[in-house]
PDB file of C-alpha atoms in Angstrom:
ATOM      1  CA  MET A  50    -122.663 -77.721 205.092  1.00 70.00           C
ATOM      2  CA  LYS A  51    -119.595 -75.507 205.526  1.00 78.00           C
ATOM      3  CA  ALA A  52    -118.019 -77.467 202.640  1.00 81.00           C
ATOM      4  CA  LEU A  53    -121.106 -76.624 200.431  1.00 86.00           C
ATOM      5  CA  LEU A  54    -120.744 -73.043 201.185  1.00 84.00           C
ATOM      6  CA  VAL A  55    -116.857 -73.399 200.322  1.00 84.00           C
ATOM      7  CA  ALA A  56    -117.909 -75.060 197.271  1.00 87.00           C
ATOM      8  CA  TYR A  57    -120.601 -72.473 196.225  1.00 88.00           C
ATOM      9  CA  ARG A  58    -118.148 -69.626 196.691  1.00 85.00           C
ATOM     10  CA  GLU A  59    -115.628 -71.538 194.681  1.00 85.00           C
ATOM     11  CA  LEU A  60    -117.971 -72.080 191.979  1.00 86.00           C
ATOM     12  CA  LYS A  61    -119.045 -68.470 191.791  1.00 86.00           C
ATOM     13  CA  SER A  62    -115.448 -67.665 191.487  1.00 83.00           C
ATOM     14  CA  TYR A  63    -115.184 -70.007 188.427  1.00 84.00           C
ATOM     15  CA  PHE A  64    -117.876 -68.488 186.573  1.00 83.00           C
ATOM     16  CA  SER A  65    -116.877 -64.738 187.585  1.00 82.00           C
ATOM     17  CA  GLY A  66    -113.835 -65.044 185.314  1.00 79.00           C
ATOM     18  CA  TRP A  67    -113.271 -66.162 181.633  1.00 83.00           C
ATOM     19  CA  THR A  68    -111.120 -69.501 182.302  1.00 81.00           C
ATOM     20  CA  ALA A  69    -114.147 -71.564 183.019  1.00 84.00           C
ATOM     21  CA  TYR A  70    -115.843 -70.474 179.999  1.00 88.00           C
ATOM     22  CA  LEU A  71    -112.731 -70.973 177.702  1.00 90.00           C
ATOM     23  CA  VAL A  72    -111.961 -74.322 178.991  1.00 87.00           C
ATOM     24  CA  MET A  73    -115.784 -75.450 178.424  1.00 88.00           C
ATOM     25  CA  ALA A  74    -115.412 -74.118 174.958  1.00 91.00           C
ATOM     26  CA  GLY A  75    -112.171 -75.898 174.280  1.00 91.00           C
ATOM     27  CA  PHE A  76    -113.441 -79.179 175.718  1.00 90.00           C
ATOM     28  CA  LEU A  77    -116.827 -79.148 173.724  1.00 91.00           C
ATOM     29  CA  ALA A  78    -114.912 -78.165 170.587  1.00 93.00           C
ATOM     30  CA  VAL A  79    -112.316 -81.238 170.977  1.00 92.00           C
ATOM     31  CA  SER A  80    -115.131 -83.420 172.048  1.00 91.00           C
ATOM     32  CA  GLY A  81    -117.486 -82.553 169.310  1.00 91.00           C
ATOM     33  CA  PHE A  82    -114.689 -82.830 166.631  1.00 92.00           C
ATOM     34  CA  ILE A  83    -113.705 -86.344 168.203  1.00 90.00           C
ATOM     35  CA  PHE A  84    -117.242 -87.507 168.286  1.00 88.00           C
ATOM     36  CA  TYR A  85    -117.908 -86.551 164.556  1.00 89.00           C
ATOM     37  CA  VAL A  86    -114.668 -88.131 163.356  1.00 88.00           C
ATOM     38  CA  ILE A  87    -115.436 -91.522 164.959  1.00 87.00           C
ATOM     39  CA  LEU A  88    -119.060 -91.543 164.142  1.00 83.00           C
ATOM     40  CA  THR A  89    -118.453 -90.807 160.517  1.00 85.00           C
ATOM     41  CA  GLY A  90    -115.677 -93.037 160.411  1.00 81.00           C
ATOM     42  CA  SER A  91    -117.338 -96.310 162.172  1.00 79.00           C
ATOM     43  CA  ARG A  92    -121.003 -95.430 161.295  1.00 77.00           C
ATOM     44  CA  GLN A  93    -121.746 -97.242 164.663  1.00 78.00           C
ATOM     45  CA  ALA A  94    -124.147 -96.089 167.080  1.00 76.00           C
ATOM     46  CA  GLU A  95    -121.864 -96.324 169.960  1.00 77.00           C
ATOM     47  CA  MET A  96    -119.689 -93.827 172.361  1.00 82.00           C
ATOM     48  CA  ARG A  97    -117.139 -96.122 173.441  1.00 82.00           C
ATOM     49  CA  TRP A  98    -114.301 -94.419 171.705  1.00 86.00           C
ATOM     50  CA  SER A  99    -115.675 -91.125 172.344  1.00 87.00           C
ATOM     51  CA  TYR A 100    -115.697 -91.723 175.851  1.00 89.00           C
ATOM     52  CA  HIS A 101    -111.875 -92.778 176.076  1.00 88.00           C
ATOM     53  CA  ASN A 102    -111.060 -89.695 174.043  1.00 89.00           C
ATOM     54  CA  MET A 103    -113.024 -87.224 176.213  1.00 90.00           C
ATOM     55  CA  ALA A 104    -111.141 -88.996 179.288  1.00 90.00           C
ATOM     56  CA  VAL A 105    -107.953 -87.919 177.581  1.00 90.00           C
ATOM     57  CA  THR A 106    -109.186 -84.502 177.034  1.00 91.00           C
ATOM     58  CA  LEU A 107    -109.935 -84.306 180.672  1.00 92.00           C
ATOM     59  CA  LEU A 108    -106.219 -85.176 181.304  1.00 90.00           C
ATOM     60  CA  PHE A 109    -105.436 -81.743 180.159  1.00 91.00           C
ATOM     61  CA  VAL A 110    -108.674 -79.809 181.214  1.00 91.00           C
ATOM     62  CA  CYS A 111    -108.668 -80.916 185.070  1.00 92.00           C
ATOM     63  CA  PRO A 112    -105.109 -79.678 185.860  1.00 92.00           C
ATOM     64  CA  ILE A 113    -106.096 -76.167 184.375  1.00 91.00           C
ATOM     65  CA  LEU A 114    -109.357 -76.179 186.328  1.00 90.00           C
ATOM     66  CA  THR A 115    -107.698 -77.244 189.594  1.00 91.00           C
ATOM     67  CA  MET A 116    -104.438 -75.431 189.550  1.00 89.00           C
ATOM     68  CA  ARG A 117    -105.695 -72.215 191.094  1.00 85.00           C
ATOM     69  CA  LEU A 118    -108.015 -73.656 193.695  1.00 85.00           C
ATOM     70  CA  LEU A 119    -105.414 -73.566 196.614  1.00 84.00           C
ATOM     71  CA  ALA A 120    -102.201 -72.245 195.112  1.00 84.00           C
ATOM     72  CA  GLU A 121    -103.756 -68.781 194.268  1.00 78.00           C
ATOM     73  CA  GLU A 122    -105.433 -68.543 197.637  1.00 76.00           C
ATOM     74  CA  ARG A 123    -101.871 -69.173 199.277  1.00 77.00           C
ATOM     75  CA  ARG A 124     -99.990 -66.704 197.084  1.00 78.00           C
ATOM     76  CA  SER A 125    -102.604 -63.948 197.570  1.00 73.00           C
ATOM     77  CA  GLY A 126    -102.892 -64.512 201.376  1.00 71.00           C
ATOM     78  CA  THR A 127    -106.479 -65.284 201.256  1.00 73.00           C
ATOM     79  CA  LEU A 128    -105.857 -68.880 202.166  1.00 68.00           C
ATOM     80  CA  GLU A 129    -104.916 -67.815 205.793  1.00 68.00           C
ATOM     81  CA  LEU A 130    -107.973 -65.558 206.084  1.00 68.00           C
ATOM     82  CA  LEU A 131    -110.257 -68.401 204.840  1.00 68.00           C
ATOM     83  CA  LEU A 132    -108.549 -70.843 207.443  1.00 67.00           C
ATOM     84  CA  THR A 133    -109.120 -68.469 210.155  1.00 70.00           C
ATOM     85  CA  SER A 134    -112.985 -68.480 209.611  1.00 72.00           C
ATOM     86  CA  PRO A 135    -114.956 -71.181 211.443  1.00 76.00           C
ATOM     87  CA  VAL A 136    -114.190 -73.736 208.844  1.00 78.00           C
ATOM     88  CA  THR A 137    -111.913 -77.027 208.984  1.00 85.00           C
ATOM     89  CA  ASP A 138    -109.008 -77.789 206.691  1.00 85.00           C
ATOM     90  CA  PHE A 139    -111.005 -80.780 205.714  1.00 89.00           C
ATOM     91  CA  GLN A 140    -114.007 -78.717 204.917  1.00 88.00           C
ATOM     92  CA  VAL A 141    -111.950 -76.339 202.834  1.00 88.00           C
ATOM     93  CA  ILE A 142    -110.410 -79.153 200.722  1.00 91.00           C
ATOM     94  CA  LEU A 143    -113.905 -81.048 200.422  1.00 92.00           C
ATOM     95  CA  GLY A 144    -115.530 -77.785 199.589  1.00 91.00           C
ATOM     96  CA  LYS A 145    -112.896 -77.105 196.841  1.00 91.00           C
ATOM     97  CA  PHE A 146    -113.012 -80.463 195.515  1.00 94.00           C
ATOM     98  CA  LEU A 147    -116.900 -80.356 195.172  1.00 94.00           C
ATOM     99  CA  ALA A 148    -116.718 -77.253 193.215  1.00 93.00           C
ATOM    100  CA  ALA A 149    -114.390 -78.631 190.731  1.00 93.00           C
ATOM    101  CA  VAL A 150    -116.587 -81.716 190.463  1.00 94.00           C
ATOM    102  CA  GLY A 151    -119.561 -79.478 189.860  1.00 93.00           C
ATOM    103  CA  LEU A 152    -117.976 -77.822 187.181  1.00 92.00           C
ATOM    104  CA  LEU A 153    -116.862 -81.227 185.707  1.00 93.00           C
ATOM    105  CA  ALA A 154    -120.602 -82.306 185.662  1.00 94.00           C
ATOM    106  CA  VAL A 155    -121.595 -79.118 183.788  1.00 92.00           C
ATOM    107  CA  LEU A 156    -118.873 -80.061 181.335  1.00 91.00           C
ATOM    108  CA  LEU A 157    -120.251 -83.540 180.830  1.00 93.00           C
ATOM    109  CA  ALA A 158    -123.661 -82.355 180.742  1.00 93.00           C
ATOM    110  CA  ALA A 159    -122.999 -80.293 177.871  1.00 91.00           C
ATOM    111  CA  THR A 160    -122.016 -83.014 175.879  1.00 91.00           C
ATOM    112  CA  MET A 161    -125.344 -84.905 176.386  1.00 89.00           C
ATOM    113  CA  HIS A 162    -126.388 -83.991 172.715  1.00 88.00           C
ATOM    114  CA  PHE A 163    -123.821 -86.617 171.465  1.00 88.00           C
ATOM    115  CA  PRO A 164    -125.815 -89.491 172.905  1.00 87.00           C
ATOM    116  CA  LEU A 165    -129.053 -87.965 171.781  1.00 89.00           C
ATOM    117  CA  ILE A 166    -127.653 -87.674 168.027  1.00 87.00           C
ATOM    118  CA  LEU A 167    -127.166 -91.342 168.431  1.00 85.00           C
ATOM    119  CA  VAL A 168    -130.745 -92.120 169.388  1.00 84.00           C
ATOM    120  CA  GLN A 169    -132.036 -89.736 166.821  1.00 83.00           C
ATOM    121  CA  TYR A 170    -130.295 -91.565 163.960  1.00 82.00           C
ATOM    122  CA  GLY A 171    -129.499 -95.202 165.232  1.00 77.00           C
ATOM    123  CA  SER A 172    -130.492 -97.780 168.007  1.00 82.00           C
ATOM    124  CA  PRO A 173    -127.687 -97.659 170.640  1.00 80.00           C
ATOM    125  CA  ASP A 174    -127.650 -99.811 173.693  1.00 82.00           C
ATOM    126  CA  PRO A 175    -128.681 -97.265 176.621  1.00 83.00           C
ATOM    127  CA  GLY A 176    -126.407 -99.186 179.009  1.00 85.00           C
ATOM    128  CA  PRO A 177    -123.024 -98.129 177.813  1.00 84.00           C
ATOM    129  CA  LEU A 178    -124.157 -94.767 177.173  1.00 87.00           C
ATOM    130  CA  LEU A 179    -125.101 -94.254 180.876  1.00 89.00           C
ATOM    131  CA  THR A 180    -122.120 -96.191 182.267  1.00 91.00           C
ATOM    132  CA  GLY A 181    -119.835 -94.503 180.246  1.00 90.00           C
ATOM    133  CA  TYR A 182    -120.889 -91.251 181.649  1.00 92.00           C
ATOM    134  CA  LEU A 183    -120.515 -92.429 185.168  1.00 93.00           C
ATOM    135  CA  GLY A 184    -116.941 -93.751 184.219  1.00 92.00           C
ATOM    136  CA  LEU A 185    -116.099 -90.215 183.002  1.00 92.00           C
ATOM    137  CA  LEU A 186    -117.467 -88.544 186.014  1.00 94.00           C
ATOM    138  CA  LEU A 187    -115.382 -90.870 188.312  1.00 95.00           C
ATOM    139  CA  VAL A 188    -112.228 -90.524 186.127  1.00 93.00           C
ATOM    140  CA  GLY A 189    -112.751 -86.650 186.226  1.00 93.00           C
ATOM    141  CA  ALA A 190    -113.258 -86.656 189.852  1.00 95.00           C
ATOM    142  CA  SER A 191    -110.233 -88.649 190.400  1.00 94.00           C
ATOM    143  CA  PHE A 192    -108.353 -86.135 188.129  1.00 94.00           C
ATOM    144  CA  MET A 193    -109.734 -83.397 190.228  1.00 94.00           C
ATOM    145  CA  ALA A 194    -108.665 -84.985 193.535  1.00 95.00           C
ATOM    146  CA  VAL A 195    -104.964 -85.099 192.066  1.00 95.00           C
ATOM    147  CA  GLY A 196    -105.251 -81.551 191.130  1.00 94.00           C
ATOM    148  CA  VAL A 197    -106.425 -80.389 194.550  1.00 94.00           C
ATOM    149  CA  LEU A 198    -103.479 -82.016 196.128  1.00 94.00           C
ATOM    150  CA  ALA A 199    -101.001 -80.559 193.626  1.00 93.00           C
ATOM    151  CA  SER A 200    -102.557 -77.072 194.174  1.00 91.00           C
ATOM    152  CA  SER A 201    -102.109 -77.527 198.101  1.00 89.00           C
ATOM    153  CA  LEU A 202     -98.528 -78.185 197.647  1.00 89.00           C
ATOM    154  CA  THR A 203     -97.355 -74.952 196.140  1.00 86.00           C
ATOM    155  CA  GLU A 204     -98.400 -71.133 195.585  1.00 83.00           C
ATOM    156  CA  SER A 205     -97.427 -71.188 192.015  1.00 87.00           C
ATOM    157  CA  GLN A 206    -100.504 -72.003 189.968  1.00 87.00           C
ATOM    158  CA  VAL A 207     -98.178 -72.979 186.858  1.00 90.00           C
ATOM    159  CA  LEU A 208     -96.104 -75.517 189.017  1.00 92.00           C
ATOM    160  CA  ALA A 209     -99.473 -77.064 190.431  1.00 90.00           C
ATOM    161  CA  GLY A 210    -100.776 -77.505 186.821  1.00 91.00           C
ATOM    162  CA  PHE A 211     -97.455 -79.208 185.738  1.00 92.00           C
ATOM    163  CA  LEU A 212     -97.365 -81.350 188.842  1.00 92.00           C
ATOM    164  CA  SER A 213    -100.820 -82.180 188.363  1.00 92.00           C
ATOM    165  CA  PHE A 214    -100.762 -83.231 184.710  1.00 92.00           C
ATOM    166  CA  GLY A 215     -97.385 -85.124 185.166  1.00 92.00           C
ATOM    167  CA  ALA A 216     -99.028 -87.298 188.077  1.00 91.00           C
ATOM    168  CA  LEU A 217    -102.145 -87.774 186.017  1.00 90.00           C
ATOM    169  CA  LEU A 218    -100.123 -88.919 182.954  1.00 89.00           C
ATOM    170  CA  VAL A 219     -98.020 -91.308 184.878  1.00 86.00           C
ATOM    171  CA  LEU A 220    -101.286 -92.671 186.480  1.00 84.00           C
ATOM    172  CA  TRP A 221    -102.783 -92.987 182.901  1.00 82.00           C
ATOM    173  CA  ILE A 222    -100.188 -94.901 181.095  1.00 81.00           C
ATOM    174  CA  ILE A 223     -98.834 -96.958 183.984  1.00 77.00           C
ATOM    175  CA  GLY A 224    -100.934 -99.925 182.905  1.00 71.00           C
ATOM    176  CA  TRP A 225     -99.363 -99.838 179.330  1.00 73.00           C
ATOM    177  CA  GLY A 226     -96.484-101.864 180.780  1.00 69.00           C
ATOM    178  CA  ALA A 227     -98.701-104.519 182.569  1.00 67.00           C
ATOM    179  CA  ASP A 228     -98.524-107.145 179.798  1.00 67.00           C
ATOM    180  CA  GLN A 229     -94.618-106.987 179.531  1.00 67.00           C
ATOM    181  CA  ALA A 230     -93.926-107.057 183.311  1.00 66.00           C
ATOM    182  CA  ALA A 231     -93.672-110.076 185.639  1.00 66.00           C
ATOM    183  CA  SER A 232     -96.817-111.466 186.626  1.00 69.00           C
ATOM    184  CA  GLY A 233     -97.321-110.256 190.085  1.00 71.00           C
ATOM    185  CA  ILE A 234     -95.996-106.556 189.001  1.00 74.00           C
ATOM    186  CA  GLY A 235     -98.242-106.758 185.939  1.00 73.00           C
ATOM    187  CA  GLU A 236    -101.352-107.378 187.973  1.00 76.00           C
ATOM    188  CA  VAL A 237    -100.298-104.408 190.368  1.00 77.00           C
ATOM    189  CA  LEU A 238     -99.843-102.060 187.534  1.00 76.00           C
ATOM    190  CA  ARG A 239    -103.333-103.049 186.101  1.00 74.00           C
ATOM    191  CA  GLN A 240    -105.120-102.547 189.448  1.00 78.00           C
ATOM    192  CA  ILE A 241    -103.614 -99.015 189.755  1.00 78.00           C
ATOM    193  CA  SER A 242    -104.172 -98.012 186.335  1.00 80.00           C
ATOM    194  CA  ILE A 243    -107.007 -95.427 185.819  1.00 81.00           C
ATOM    195  CA  LEU A 244    -107.376 -96.340 182.345  1.00 80.00           C
ATOM    196  CA  ASN A 245    -108.030-100.120 183.067  1.00 80.00           C
ATOM    197  CA  HIS A 246    -110.594 -99.563 185.412  1.00 84.00           C
ATOM    198  CA  PHE A 247    -112.492 -96.997 182.976  1.00 85.00           C
ATOM    199  CA  ASP A 248    -112.481 -99.427 180.138  1.00 84.00           C
ATOM    200  CA  ASP A 249    -115.094-101.767 181.486  1.00 84.00           C
ATOM    201  CA  MET A 250    -117.416 -98.652 182.285  1.00 85.00           C
ATOM    202  CA  ALA A 251    -116.999 -97.530 178.701  1.00 83.00           C
ATOM    203  CA  LYS A 252    -118.110-100.994 177.522  1.00 83.00           C
ATOM    204  CA  GLY A 253    -121.231-100.972 179.637  1.00 82.00           C
ATOM    205  CA  VAL A 254    -119.925-103.107 182.720  1.00 84.00           C
ATOM    206  CA  ILE A 255    -120.107-101.617 186.380  1.00 85.00           C
ATOM    207  CA  ASP A 256    -117.932-103.742 188.565  1.00 87.00           C
ATOM    208  CA  THR A 257    -117.869-103.028 192.258  1.00 91.00           C
ATOM    209  CA  LYS A 258    -114.185-103.098 192.368  1.00 89.00           C
ATOM    210  CA  ASP A 259    -113.865-100.386 189.812  1.00 89.00           C
ATOM    211  CA  LEU A 260    -116.386 -98.039 192.116  1.00 92.00           C
ATOM    212  CA  ILE A 261    -114.124 -98.800 194.996  1.00 93.00           C
ATOM    213  CA  PHE A 262    -110.997 -98.057 193.264  1.00 92.00           C
ATOM    214  CA  TYR A 263    -112.110 -94.637 192.114  1.00 93.00           C
ATOM    215  CA  LEU A 264    -113.633 -93.794 195.606  1.00 94.00           C
ATOM    216  CA  SER A 265    -110.642 -94.940 197.324  1.00 94.00           C
ATOM    217  CA  PHE A 266    -108.397 -93.009 194.747  1.00 93.00           C
ATOM    218  CA  ILE A 267    -110.244 -89.792 195.470  1.00 95.00           C
ATOM    219  CA  ALA A 268    -110.101 -90.203 199.388  1.00 96.00           C
ATOM    220  CA  VAL A 269    -106.597 -90.989 199.199  1.00 95.00           C
ATOM    221  CA  PHE A 270    -105.571 -87.824 197.312  1.00 94.00           C
ATOM    222  CA  LEU A 271    -107.963 -85.532 199.346  1.00 95.00           C
ATOM    223  CA  PHE A 272    -106.568 -86.833 202.500  1.00 94.00           C
ATOM    224  CA  GLY A 273    -103.034 -85.883 201.236  1.00 93.00           C
ATOM    225  CA  ALA A 274    -104.407 -82.369 200.294  1.00 92.00           C
ATOM    226  CA  VAL A 275    -105.791 -82.102 204.037  1.00 90.00           C
ATOM    227  CA  ARG A 276    -102.459 -83.001 205.347  1.00 90.00           C
ATOM    228  CA  ALA A 277    -100.654 -80.696 203.121  1.00 87.00           C
ATOM    229  CA  LEU A 278    -102.841 -77.808 204.334  1.00 82.00           C
ATOM    230  CA  GLU A 279    -102.217 -78.879 207.864  1.00 80.00           C
ATOM    231  CA  SER A 280     -98.619 -78.833 207.397  1.00 79.00           C
ATOM    232  CA  ARG A 281     -98.563 -75.021 207.291  1.00 68.00           C
ATOM    233  CA  LYS A 282     -99.190 -75.111 211.078  1.00 62.00           C
ATOM    234  CA  TRP A 283     -95.931 -76.717 211.653  1.00 60.00           C
ATOM    235  CA  ARG A 284     -93.885 -74.165 209.838  1.00 60.00           C
TER     236      ARG A 284
END
């Protein structure tokens, strides 16, 4: 419950400034342009490649949305005030994460007219349309978890943004070398690649191992953020 209060407070903060609106406008403009180019080029009623490009766009969007979550509070001194209230470090991190995922859900909901256009003018398979959005939500939530951890490590928003983007970029491309690596290493790279786990969902396939991967990924990075927040007590 306290985590939800933190999330509510953070969501209000998002929409009290211009950053969330600007990021949403940019995300919709880029996603809309990519959707138009792919649709007019392929003339196929499917969203697979649009989903992939929207995921790449999230690679840039998520660090922007998460970089201030804890870094700004640490810099301004309001983090200590928050932590002296009857709320645990875990509830603070979970609340911040839920707020970021809530904003992500709003972003994705704002693109729902893309599949509706396909339904209006074609006969798309509804399965991949639904699983693709589930995949985007899980990928975006994973990106947000990395961003929350990066923001917990520094009081500089800019540094938090760069840390988050750098980590996400590595995690995104790490699977590219899987085919060239030795069989054992290649399999490890494939298993830890965010891209590989998303690909099946974009095709309409939901595999339990993909769901477990994303949920575990999120849990590990949020645990790291909690530990980073706790570390202030040791200084």
